[in-house]
Every structure is written in structure tokens, then in C-alpha cells.
Coordinates of C-alpha atoms in Angstrom, one line a residue:
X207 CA -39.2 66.4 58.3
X208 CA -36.2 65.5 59.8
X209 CA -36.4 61.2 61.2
X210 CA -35.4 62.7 64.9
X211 CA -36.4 66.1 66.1
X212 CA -32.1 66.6 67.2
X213 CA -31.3 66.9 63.9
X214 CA -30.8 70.4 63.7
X215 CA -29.2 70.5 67.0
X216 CA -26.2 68.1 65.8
X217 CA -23.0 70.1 65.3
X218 CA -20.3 67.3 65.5
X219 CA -19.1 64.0 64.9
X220 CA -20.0 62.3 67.9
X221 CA -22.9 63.9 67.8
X222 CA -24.0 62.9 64.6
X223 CA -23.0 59.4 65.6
X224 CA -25.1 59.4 68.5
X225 CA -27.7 60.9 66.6
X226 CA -27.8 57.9 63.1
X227 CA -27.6 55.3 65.8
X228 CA -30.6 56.3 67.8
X229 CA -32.0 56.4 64.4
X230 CA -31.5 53.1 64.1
X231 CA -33.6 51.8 66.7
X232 CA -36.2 53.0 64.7
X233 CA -35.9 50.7 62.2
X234 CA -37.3 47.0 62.0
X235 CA -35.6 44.9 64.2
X236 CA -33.1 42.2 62.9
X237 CA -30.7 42.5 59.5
X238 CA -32.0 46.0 58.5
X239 CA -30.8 47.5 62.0
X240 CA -27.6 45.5 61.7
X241 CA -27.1 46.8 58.0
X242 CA -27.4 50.3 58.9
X243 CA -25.5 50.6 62.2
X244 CA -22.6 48.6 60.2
X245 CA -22.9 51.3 57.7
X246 CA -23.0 54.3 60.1
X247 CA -19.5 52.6 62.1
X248 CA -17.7 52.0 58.9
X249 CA -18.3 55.6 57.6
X250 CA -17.4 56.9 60.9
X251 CA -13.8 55.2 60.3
X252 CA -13.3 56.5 56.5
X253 CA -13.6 59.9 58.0
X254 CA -12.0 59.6 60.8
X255 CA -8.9 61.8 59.4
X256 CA -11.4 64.9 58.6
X257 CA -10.4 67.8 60.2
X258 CA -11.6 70.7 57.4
X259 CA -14.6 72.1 59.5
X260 CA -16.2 73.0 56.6
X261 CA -16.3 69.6 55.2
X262 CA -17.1 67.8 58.5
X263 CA -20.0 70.2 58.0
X264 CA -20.9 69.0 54.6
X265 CA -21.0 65.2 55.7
X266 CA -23.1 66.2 58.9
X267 CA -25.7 67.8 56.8
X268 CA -25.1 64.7 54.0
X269 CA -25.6 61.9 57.3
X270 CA -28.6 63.8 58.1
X271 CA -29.9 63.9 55.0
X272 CA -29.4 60.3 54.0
X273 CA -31.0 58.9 57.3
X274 CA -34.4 61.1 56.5
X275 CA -34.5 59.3 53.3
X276 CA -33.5 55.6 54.7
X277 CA -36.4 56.9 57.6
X278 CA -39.2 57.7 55.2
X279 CA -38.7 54.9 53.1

């Protein structure tokens, strides 16, 4: 189960971005939330540059991933 049902509805980066950081407000208040939103905004800037669809498509499905297991945990 995905930690939002919009997951499979999230084709690109903003979307994704949108998507981790409502996420996010999920999570305990306080550091944690701070942590993770840090996390999402810094990764966000690494791959900025990205412009091979196929690999934008990789890291969506990655991000997604990763925040189910950050979610459930």
C-alpha cells in the first residue's frame, strides 16, 4: 500500500514533490518532519539537471517507494 492514495497518479517532478511533502505531514510533528522535508528539497536540487524521461521515471517510482517504507515504519 502506497502512504497516499496519489501515488500512482504522480507522473512528474513537481508532482512527486507535492506528493513526498504532503507525506510529510503525516509524520510526527517536530525534527522528524523537518528531517524528511530537508531530505525531500535537497534531492530535489541533485536532480535538478535530469532530463532522461526514462530516468526521471526511475527516481519517481524510487521517491515513491522510499516514502512507503519511511510511512510504514
Amino acid at each position: 500500500m502506497s502512504p497516499l492514495p496519489e501515488a500512482e497518479l504522480v507522473r512528474s517532478a513537481v508532482q512527486l514533490y507535492r506528493y513526498l511533502l504532503r507525506c510529510c505531514r503525516r509524520l510526527p510533528p517536530g525534527h522528524i518532519q523537518q528531517h524528511y522535508r530537508h531530505a525531500i528539497r535537497q534531492s530535489f536540487k541533485v536532480h535538478a539537471d535530469e532530463d532522461d524521461p526514462e530516468r526521471i521515471q526511475q527516481i519517481i517510482k524510487r521517491a515513491i517507494e522510499d516514502a512507503d517504507w519511511v510511512m510504514n515504519k
